[in-house]
Each structure stands twice: as structure tokens, then as C-alpha cells.
mmCIF file of C-alpha atoms in Angstrom:
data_model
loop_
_atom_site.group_PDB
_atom_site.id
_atom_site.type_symbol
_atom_site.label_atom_id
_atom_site.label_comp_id
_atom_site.label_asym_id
_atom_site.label_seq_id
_atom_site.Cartn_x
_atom_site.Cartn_y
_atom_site.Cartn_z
ATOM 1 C CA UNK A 177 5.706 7.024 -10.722
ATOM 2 C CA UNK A 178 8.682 9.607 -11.251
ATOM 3 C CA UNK A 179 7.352 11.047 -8.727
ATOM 4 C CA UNK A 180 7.186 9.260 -6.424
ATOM 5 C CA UNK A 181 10.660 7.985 -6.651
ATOM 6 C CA UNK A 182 11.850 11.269 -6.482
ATOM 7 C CA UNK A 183 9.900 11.515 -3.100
ATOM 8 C CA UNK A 184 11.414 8.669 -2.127
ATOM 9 C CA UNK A 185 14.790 9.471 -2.951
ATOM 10 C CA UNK A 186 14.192 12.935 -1.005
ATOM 11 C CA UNK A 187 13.136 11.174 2.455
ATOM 12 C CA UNK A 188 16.111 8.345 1.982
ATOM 13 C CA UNK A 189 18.517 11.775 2.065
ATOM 14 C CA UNK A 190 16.912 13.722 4.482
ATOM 15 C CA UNK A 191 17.066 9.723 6.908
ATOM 16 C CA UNK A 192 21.045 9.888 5.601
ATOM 17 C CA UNK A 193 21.552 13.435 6.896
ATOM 18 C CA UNK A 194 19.617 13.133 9.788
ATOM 19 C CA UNK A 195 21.655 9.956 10.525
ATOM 20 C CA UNK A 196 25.186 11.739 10.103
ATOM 21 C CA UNK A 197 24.045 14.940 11.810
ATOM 22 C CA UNK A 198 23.410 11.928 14.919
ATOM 23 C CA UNK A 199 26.698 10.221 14.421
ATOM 24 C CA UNK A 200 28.802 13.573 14.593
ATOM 25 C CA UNK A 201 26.892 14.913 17.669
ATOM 26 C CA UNK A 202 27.385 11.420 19.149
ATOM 27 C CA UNK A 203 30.754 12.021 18.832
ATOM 28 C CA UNK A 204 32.100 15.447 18.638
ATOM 29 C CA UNK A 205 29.986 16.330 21.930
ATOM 30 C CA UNK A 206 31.839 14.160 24.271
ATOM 31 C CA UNK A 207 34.977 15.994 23.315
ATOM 32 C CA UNK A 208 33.423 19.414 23.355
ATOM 33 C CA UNK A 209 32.131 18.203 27.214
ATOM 34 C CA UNK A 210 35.616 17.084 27.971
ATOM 35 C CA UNK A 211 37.759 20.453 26.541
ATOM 36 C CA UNK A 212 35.001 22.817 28.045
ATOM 37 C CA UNK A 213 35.117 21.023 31.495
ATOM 38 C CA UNK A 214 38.661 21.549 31.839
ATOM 39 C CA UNK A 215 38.608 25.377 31.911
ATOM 40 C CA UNK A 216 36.176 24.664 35.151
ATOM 41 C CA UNK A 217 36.926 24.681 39.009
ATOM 42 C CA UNK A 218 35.279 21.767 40.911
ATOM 43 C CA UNK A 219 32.453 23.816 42.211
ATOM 44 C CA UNK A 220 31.454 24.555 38.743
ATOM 45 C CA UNK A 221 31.494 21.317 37.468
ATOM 46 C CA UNK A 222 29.058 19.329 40.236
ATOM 47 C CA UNK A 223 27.089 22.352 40.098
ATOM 48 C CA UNK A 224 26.094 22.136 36.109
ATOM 49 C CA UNK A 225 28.062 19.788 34.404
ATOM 50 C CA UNK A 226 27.099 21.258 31.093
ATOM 51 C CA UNK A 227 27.254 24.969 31.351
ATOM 52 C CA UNK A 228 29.801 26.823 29.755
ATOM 53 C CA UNK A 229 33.027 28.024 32.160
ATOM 54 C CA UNK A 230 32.536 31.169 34.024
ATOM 55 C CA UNK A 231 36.580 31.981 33.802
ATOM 56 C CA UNK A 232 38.291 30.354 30.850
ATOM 57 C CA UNK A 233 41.893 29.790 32.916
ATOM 58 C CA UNK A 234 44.559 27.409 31.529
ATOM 59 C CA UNK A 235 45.217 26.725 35.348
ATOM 60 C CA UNK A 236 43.860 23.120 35.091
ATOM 61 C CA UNK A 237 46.467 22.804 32.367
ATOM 62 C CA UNK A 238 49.152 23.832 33.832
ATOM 63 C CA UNK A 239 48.502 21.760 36.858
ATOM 64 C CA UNK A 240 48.018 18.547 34.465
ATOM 65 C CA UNK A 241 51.312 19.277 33.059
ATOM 66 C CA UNK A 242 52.934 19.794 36.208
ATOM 67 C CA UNK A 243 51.336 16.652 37.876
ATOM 68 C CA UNK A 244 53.090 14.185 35.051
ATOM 69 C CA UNK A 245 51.225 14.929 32.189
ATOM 70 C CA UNK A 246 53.729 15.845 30.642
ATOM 71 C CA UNK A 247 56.779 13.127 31.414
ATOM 72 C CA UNK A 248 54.038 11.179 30.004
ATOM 73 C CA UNK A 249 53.901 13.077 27.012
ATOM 74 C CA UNK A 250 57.806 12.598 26.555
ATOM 75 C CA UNK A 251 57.549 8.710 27.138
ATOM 76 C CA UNK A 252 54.590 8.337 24.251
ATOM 77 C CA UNK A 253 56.416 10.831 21.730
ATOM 78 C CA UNK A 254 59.712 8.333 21.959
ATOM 79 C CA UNK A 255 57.457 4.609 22.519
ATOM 80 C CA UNK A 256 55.265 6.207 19.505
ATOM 81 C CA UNK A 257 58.209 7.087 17.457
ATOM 82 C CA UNK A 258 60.660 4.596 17.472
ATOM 83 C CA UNK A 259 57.983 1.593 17.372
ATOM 84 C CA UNK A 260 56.093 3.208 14.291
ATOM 85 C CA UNK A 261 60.275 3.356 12.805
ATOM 86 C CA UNK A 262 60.900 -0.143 13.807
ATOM 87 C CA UNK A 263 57.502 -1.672 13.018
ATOM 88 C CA UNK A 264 57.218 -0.290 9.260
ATOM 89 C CA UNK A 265 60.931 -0.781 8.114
ATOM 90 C CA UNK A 266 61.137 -4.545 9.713
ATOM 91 C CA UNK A 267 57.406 -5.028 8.191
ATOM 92 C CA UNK A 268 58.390 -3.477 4.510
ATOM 93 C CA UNK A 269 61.781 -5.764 4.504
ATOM 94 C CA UNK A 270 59.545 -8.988 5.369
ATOM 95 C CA UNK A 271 56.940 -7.742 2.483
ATOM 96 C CA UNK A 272 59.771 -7.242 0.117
ATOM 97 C CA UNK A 273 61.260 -10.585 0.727
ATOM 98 C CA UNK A 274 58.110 -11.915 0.550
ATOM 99 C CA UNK A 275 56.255 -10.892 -2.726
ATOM 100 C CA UNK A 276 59.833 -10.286 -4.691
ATOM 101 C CA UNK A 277 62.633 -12.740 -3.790
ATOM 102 C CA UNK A 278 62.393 -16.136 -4.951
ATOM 103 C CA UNK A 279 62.591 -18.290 -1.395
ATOM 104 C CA UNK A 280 62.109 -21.288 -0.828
ATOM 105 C CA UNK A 281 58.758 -22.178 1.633
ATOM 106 C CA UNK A 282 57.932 -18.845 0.486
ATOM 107 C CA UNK A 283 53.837 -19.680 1.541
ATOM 108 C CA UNK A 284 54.534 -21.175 4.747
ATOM 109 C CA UNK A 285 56.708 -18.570 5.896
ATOM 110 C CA UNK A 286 53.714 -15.920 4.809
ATOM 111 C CA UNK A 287 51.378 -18.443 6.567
ATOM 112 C CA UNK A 288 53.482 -18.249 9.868
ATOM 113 C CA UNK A 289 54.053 -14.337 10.007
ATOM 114 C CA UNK A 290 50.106 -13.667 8.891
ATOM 115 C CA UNK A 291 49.135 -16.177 11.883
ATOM 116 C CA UNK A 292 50.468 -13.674 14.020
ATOM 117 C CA UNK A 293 47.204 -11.826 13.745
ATOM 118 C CA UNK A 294 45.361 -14.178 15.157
ATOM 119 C CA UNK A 295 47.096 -14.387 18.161
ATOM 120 C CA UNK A 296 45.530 -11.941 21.340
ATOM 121 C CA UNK A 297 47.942 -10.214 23.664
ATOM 122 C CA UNK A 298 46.192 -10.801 26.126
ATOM 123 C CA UNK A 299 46.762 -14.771 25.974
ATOM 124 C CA UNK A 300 50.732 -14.257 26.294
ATOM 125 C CA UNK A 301 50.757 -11.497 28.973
ATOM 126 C CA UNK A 302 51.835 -14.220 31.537
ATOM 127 C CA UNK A 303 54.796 -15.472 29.776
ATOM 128 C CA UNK A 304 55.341 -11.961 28.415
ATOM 129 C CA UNK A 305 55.961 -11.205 31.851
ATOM 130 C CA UNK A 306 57.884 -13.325 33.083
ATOM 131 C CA UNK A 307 60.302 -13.592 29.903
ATOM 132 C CA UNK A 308 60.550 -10.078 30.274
ATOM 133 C CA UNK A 309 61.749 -10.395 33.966
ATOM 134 C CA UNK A 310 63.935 -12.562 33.188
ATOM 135 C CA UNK A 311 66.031 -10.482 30.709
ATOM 136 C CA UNK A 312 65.665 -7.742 33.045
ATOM 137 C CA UNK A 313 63.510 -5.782 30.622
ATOM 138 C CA UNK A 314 60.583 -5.223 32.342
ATOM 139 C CA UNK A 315 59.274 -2.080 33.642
ATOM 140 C CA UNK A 316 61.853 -0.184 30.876
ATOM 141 C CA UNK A 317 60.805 1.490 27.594
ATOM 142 C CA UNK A 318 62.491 -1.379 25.789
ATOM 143 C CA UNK A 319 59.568 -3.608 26.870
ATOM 144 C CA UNK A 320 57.179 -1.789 25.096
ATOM 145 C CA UNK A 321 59.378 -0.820 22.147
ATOM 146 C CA UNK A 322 59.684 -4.858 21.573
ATOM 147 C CA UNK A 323 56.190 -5.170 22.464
ATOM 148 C CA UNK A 324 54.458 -2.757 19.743
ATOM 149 C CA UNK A 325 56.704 -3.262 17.375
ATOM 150 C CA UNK A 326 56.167 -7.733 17.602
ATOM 151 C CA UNK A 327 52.415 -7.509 17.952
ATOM 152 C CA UNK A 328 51.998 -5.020 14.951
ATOM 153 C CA UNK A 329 54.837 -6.184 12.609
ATOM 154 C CA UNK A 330 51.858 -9.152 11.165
ATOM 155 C CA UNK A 331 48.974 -6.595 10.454
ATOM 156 C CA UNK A 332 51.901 -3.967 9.085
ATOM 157 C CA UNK A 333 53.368 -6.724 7.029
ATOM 158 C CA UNK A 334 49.976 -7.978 5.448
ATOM 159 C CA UNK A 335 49.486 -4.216 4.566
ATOM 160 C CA UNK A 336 52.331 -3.664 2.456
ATOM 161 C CA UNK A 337 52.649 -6.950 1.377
ATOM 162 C CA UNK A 338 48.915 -6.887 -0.864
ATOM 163 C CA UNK A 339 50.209 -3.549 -1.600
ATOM 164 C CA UNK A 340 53.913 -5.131 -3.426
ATOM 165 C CA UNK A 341 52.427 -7.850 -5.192
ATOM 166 C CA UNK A 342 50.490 -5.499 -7.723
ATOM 167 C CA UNK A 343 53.932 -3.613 -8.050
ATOM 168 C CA UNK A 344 55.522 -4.375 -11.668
ATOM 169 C CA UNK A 345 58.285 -6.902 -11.810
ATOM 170 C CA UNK A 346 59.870 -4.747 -14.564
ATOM 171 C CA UNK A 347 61.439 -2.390 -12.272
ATOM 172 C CA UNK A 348 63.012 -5.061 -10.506
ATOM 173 C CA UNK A 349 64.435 -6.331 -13.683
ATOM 174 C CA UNK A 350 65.795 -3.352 -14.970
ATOM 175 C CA UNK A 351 67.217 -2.592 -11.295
ATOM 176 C CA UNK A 352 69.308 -5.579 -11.658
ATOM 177 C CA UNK A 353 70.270 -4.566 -15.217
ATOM 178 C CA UNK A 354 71.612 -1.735 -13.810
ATOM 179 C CA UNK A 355 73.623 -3.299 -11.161
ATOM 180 C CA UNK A 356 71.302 -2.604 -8.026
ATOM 181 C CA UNK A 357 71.590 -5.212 -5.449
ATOM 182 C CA UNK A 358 68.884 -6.483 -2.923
ATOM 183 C CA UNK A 359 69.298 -3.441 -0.553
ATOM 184 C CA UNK A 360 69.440 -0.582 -3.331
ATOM 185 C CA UNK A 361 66.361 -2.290 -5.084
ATOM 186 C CA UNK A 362 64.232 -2.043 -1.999
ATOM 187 C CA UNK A 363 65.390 1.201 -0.799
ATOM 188 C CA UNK A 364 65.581 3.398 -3.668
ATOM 189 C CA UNK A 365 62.833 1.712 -6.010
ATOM 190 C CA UNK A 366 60.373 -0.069 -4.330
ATOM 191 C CA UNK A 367 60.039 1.708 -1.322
ATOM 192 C CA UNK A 368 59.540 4.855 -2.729
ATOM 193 C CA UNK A 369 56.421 2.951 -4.982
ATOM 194 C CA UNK A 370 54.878 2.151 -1.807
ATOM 195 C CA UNK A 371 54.618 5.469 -0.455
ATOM 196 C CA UNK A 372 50.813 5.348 0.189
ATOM 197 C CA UNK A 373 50.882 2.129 1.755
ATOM 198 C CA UNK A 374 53.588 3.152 3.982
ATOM 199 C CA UNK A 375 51.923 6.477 5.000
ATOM 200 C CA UNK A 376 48.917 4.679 6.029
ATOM 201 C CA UNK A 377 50.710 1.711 7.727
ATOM 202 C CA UNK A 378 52.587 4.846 9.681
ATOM 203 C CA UNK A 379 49.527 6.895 10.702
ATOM 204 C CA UNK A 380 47.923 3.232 11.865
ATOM 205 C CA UNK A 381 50.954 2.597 13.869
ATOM 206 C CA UNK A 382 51.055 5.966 15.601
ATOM 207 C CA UNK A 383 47.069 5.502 16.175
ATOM 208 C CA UNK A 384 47.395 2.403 17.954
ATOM 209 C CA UNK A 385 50.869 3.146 19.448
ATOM 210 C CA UNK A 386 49.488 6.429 21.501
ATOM 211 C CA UNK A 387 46.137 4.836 23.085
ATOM 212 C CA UNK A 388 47.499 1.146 23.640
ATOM 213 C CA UNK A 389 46.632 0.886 27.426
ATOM 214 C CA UNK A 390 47.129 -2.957 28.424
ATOM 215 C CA UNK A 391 50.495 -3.631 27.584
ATOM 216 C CA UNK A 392 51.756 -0.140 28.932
ATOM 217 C CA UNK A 393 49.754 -0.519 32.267
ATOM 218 C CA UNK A 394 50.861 -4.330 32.734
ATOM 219 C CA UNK A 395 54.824 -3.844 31.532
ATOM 220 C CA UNK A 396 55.004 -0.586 33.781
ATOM 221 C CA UNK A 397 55.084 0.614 37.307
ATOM 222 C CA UNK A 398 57.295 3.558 36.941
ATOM 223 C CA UNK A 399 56.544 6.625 36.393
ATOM 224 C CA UNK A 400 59.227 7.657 34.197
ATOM 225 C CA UNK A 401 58.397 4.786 31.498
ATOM 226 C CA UNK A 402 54.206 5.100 31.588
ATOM 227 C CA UNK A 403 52.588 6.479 28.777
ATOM 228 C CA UNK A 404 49.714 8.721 28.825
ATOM 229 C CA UNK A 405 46.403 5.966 28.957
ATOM 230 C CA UNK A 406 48.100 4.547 32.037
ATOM 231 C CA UNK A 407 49.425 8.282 33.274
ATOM 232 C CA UNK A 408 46.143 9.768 33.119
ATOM 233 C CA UNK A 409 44.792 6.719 35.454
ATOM 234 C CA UNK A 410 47.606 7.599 37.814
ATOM 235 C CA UNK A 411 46.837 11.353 37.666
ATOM 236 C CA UNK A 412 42.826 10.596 38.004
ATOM 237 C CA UNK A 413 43.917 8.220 41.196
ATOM 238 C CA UNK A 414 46.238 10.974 42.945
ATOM 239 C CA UNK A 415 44.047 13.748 42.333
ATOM 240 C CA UNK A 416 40.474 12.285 41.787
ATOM 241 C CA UNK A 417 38.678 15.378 43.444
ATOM 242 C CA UNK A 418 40.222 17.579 40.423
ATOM 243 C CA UNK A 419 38.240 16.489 38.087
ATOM 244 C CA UNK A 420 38.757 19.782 35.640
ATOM 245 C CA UNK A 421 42.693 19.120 35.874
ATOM 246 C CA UNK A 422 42.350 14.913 35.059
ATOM 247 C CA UNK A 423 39.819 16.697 32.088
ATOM 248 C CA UNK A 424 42.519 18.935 31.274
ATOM 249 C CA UNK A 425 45.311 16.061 30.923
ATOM 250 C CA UNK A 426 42.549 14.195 28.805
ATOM 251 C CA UNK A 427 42.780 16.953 26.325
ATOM 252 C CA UNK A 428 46.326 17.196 25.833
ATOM 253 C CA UNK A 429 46.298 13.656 25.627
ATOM 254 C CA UNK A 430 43.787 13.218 22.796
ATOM 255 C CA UNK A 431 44.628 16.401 20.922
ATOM 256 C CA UNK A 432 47.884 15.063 19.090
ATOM 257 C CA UNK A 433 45.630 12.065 17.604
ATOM 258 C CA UNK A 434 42.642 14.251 16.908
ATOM 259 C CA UNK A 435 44.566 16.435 14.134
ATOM 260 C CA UNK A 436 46.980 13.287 13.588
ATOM 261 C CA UNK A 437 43.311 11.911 12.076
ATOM 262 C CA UNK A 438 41.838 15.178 10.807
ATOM 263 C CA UNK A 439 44.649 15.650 8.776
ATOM 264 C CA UNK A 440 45.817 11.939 7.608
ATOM 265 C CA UNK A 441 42.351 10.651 7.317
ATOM 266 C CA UNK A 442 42.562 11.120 3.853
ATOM 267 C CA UNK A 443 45.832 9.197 3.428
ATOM 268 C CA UNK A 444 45.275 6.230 5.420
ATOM 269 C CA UNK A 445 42.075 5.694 2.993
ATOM 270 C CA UNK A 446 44.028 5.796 0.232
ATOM 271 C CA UNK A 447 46.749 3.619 0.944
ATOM 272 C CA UNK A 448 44.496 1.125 1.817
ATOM 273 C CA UNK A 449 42.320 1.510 -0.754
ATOM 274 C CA UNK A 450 45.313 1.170 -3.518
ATOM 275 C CA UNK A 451 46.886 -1.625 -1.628
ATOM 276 C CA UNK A 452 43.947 -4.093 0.117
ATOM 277 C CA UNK A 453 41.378 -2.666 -2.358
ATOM 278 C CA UNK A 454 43.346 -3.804 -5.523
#
């Protein structure tokens, strides 16, 4: 009987490995094809698709960087940037008010600010737009600054807010002992206590921030204000017989994000594990 569990419990590891060995082909190749296909010319790329480069030139790159790639870079580092800023420190003020000051209609008001996750963008892109063109603000980085930083503020804010509650009310008392008011409480105290929650909300932020693609192609037509989802489209539209340069642009595009992840997997598990998890 022993063992045959430990048979079992042999093939049940060898089905796990086989099934993660699948999963990381599945998606590690795709972005091996796309990095190795951008050191091609066209000819080698309809010829075989999946051979290895003959001449590893940065040409393509160069060429993708020169076509736009990278104004489009610029626009994404300062839309990524200043949302992720705005989104977080307007989301941990709400939480704070929220789980530590006594207000009144304190549940509706979380009831009202949570509801804003159930509500799709793409249901308000009509009124979006015209609002927008009405203030004069579309087509300008401020439309997508007030954009990401609205739609994500709900999510951000239900983060940090589960993360608060568990927070002792001590500190808070002995803050105000001390003299702190509201501001110093929050900033110097709390905050700091909610360091893995806010590194996790941050690294979420800049995730969905950098490959949001409907609100950046709809809200812009320029392109001095188009981030890199709808810049690429331009590039693949202006140059769609270059395939190894659009590749090329795909890279620089996705490489930021890919060691964004590799290297803040880690704390964007954490934080949510201390904060929903608890």
C-alpha cells in the first residue's frame, strides 16, 4: 500500500512538472520568436520563420526607434509615472479616511467608491468623449492622466484599504498623544506601515498603465500623446512590410514590463497576500 502511494505520488509530480515545463514553453517561446525575429531582414523571415538570424544587426532597432518608437516610449514613461503617483496617493488618502477617521456614512461612501469596479470603460467611452471635448482635453496627455488614474483609484483603494483595517489603532492613539495631526499621522506613520501594500498597488498600476490600449487608442490621434500599444499599431500600419523592425519595436516595448515582473513578482505577492489574504 506504501507503495503504491509513493508511486502515485511520483506520477502526480512528474504530471506537475510536465505541466509547468508546458506552461513556460507556452509562454517564454512567443517572446523568444518575437526578440529573435527582430535581428532578421524580411527575406529571412518569410523564408523560415523559425530559424535563427543569419546577421544579428540592431538595424531593425534603430529603425523602430527612429520611426516613433521611441516618442512613444517618452509619452508611456510620463502617462505611466504620474498616473501610478496620482492613483496610489489619492487611493491611500481615501483608504486612510476610510478605515481610520470616524465619518459619518462611512459604509455608503465605501459602497459608492468600491462600485466603481464594477463599472466597464468601455460603457462610458461615449460620454468620456464627448465630456472630454468639451473641456478641450481630448487628444492631450491630461486625458489619459485623468483617465488611469479615475478608473484605477476603486481597485487601488480596495487594496490598501483591507490592508489598513488590520493596522493597530494604537499608533494612531499615541500619534495624537504626541500632537500629530491628520496629515502627519498618515504620512509619517501609517504610510510607511503599508509599504507592501503600496509596492504592490504601484507595480499593478505601472502593469496596467504601460499595456492599456483602448483608452489610449480612443482619447488619441496624435502622435506626440500615443503610447506604445497604440504606437506600435501605427508603426505596424506605416511600415507593415518590415515586419523585423514592427518585431523590433515589440521588444522594446515589452522589455521594461518583463524585468518590471521578473523582479517585483515577488513583492506584488506579498503585499497582497498580507493585505487581501489577512
Amino acid at each position: 500500500m506504501v507503495s503504491r502511494l509513493s508511486f502515485m505520488g511520483v506520477i502526480a509530480r512528474v504530471f506537475m512538472w510536465a505541466f509547468l515545463l508546458g506552461l513556460v514553453v507556452v509562454v517564454v517561446y512567443p517572446l523568444l520568436w518575437m526578440v529573435l525575429n527582430g535581428f532578421k531582414t524580411n527575406a529571412e523571415l518569410f523564408s523560415d520563420p523559425f530559424a535563427l538570424p543569419v546577421d544579428w544587426s540592431f538595424d531593425n532597432y534603430r529603425k523602430a526607434w527612429n520611426r516613433g518608437v521611441g516618442d512613444y516610449l517618452t509619452t508611456s514613461v510620463l502617462v505611466t509615472a504620474t498616473s501610478t503617483v496620482a492613483t496610489v496617493f489619492v487611493s491611500a488618502w481615501a483608504a486612510y479616511g476610510l478605515t481610520r477617521v470616524d465619518i459619518p456614512l462611512n459604509k455608503a461612501i465605501t459602497a459608492l467608491i468600491l462600485g466603481g469596479l464594477m463599472l466597464a470603460p468601455t460603457v462610458a467611452l461615449v460620454p468620456l468623449v464627448k465630456m472630454f471635448q468639451a473641456m478641450g482635453l481630448y487628444n492631450s496627455f491630461w486625458a489619459l492622466l485623468i483617465l488611469y488614474t479615475a478608473f484605477r483609484i476603486p481597485f487601488t483603494t480596495f487594496l490598501i484599504r483591507a490592508y489598513m483595517i488590520d493596522l493597530p489603532r494604537e499608533v494612531d492613539e499615541a500619534a495624537e498623544v504626541d500632537g500629530a495631526g491628520r496629515w502627519t499621522a498618515f504620512w509619517r506613520i501609517i504610510l510607511p506601515m503599508c509599504k507592501p501594500i503600496i509596492t504592490s498597488t504601484v507595480l499593478l498600476q505601472i502593469l496596467f498603465t504601460w499595456n492599456e490600449y483602448l483608452f489610449a487608442m480612443v482619447f488619441t490621434s496624435g502622435s506626440g500623446v500615443q503610447t506604445l500599444p497604440v504606437g506600435l499599431t501605427s508603426l505596424m500600419s506605416k511600415h507593415g512590410t518590415e515586419f523585423p523592425v514592427v518585431f523590433a519595436g515589440m521588444v522594446i516595448a515589452a522589455v521594461p514590463v518583463v524585468l518590471l515582473f521578473v523582479f517585483g513578482q515577488r513583492y506584488i505577492v506579498k503585499g497582497l497576500a498580507d493585505g487581501i489574504g489577512k
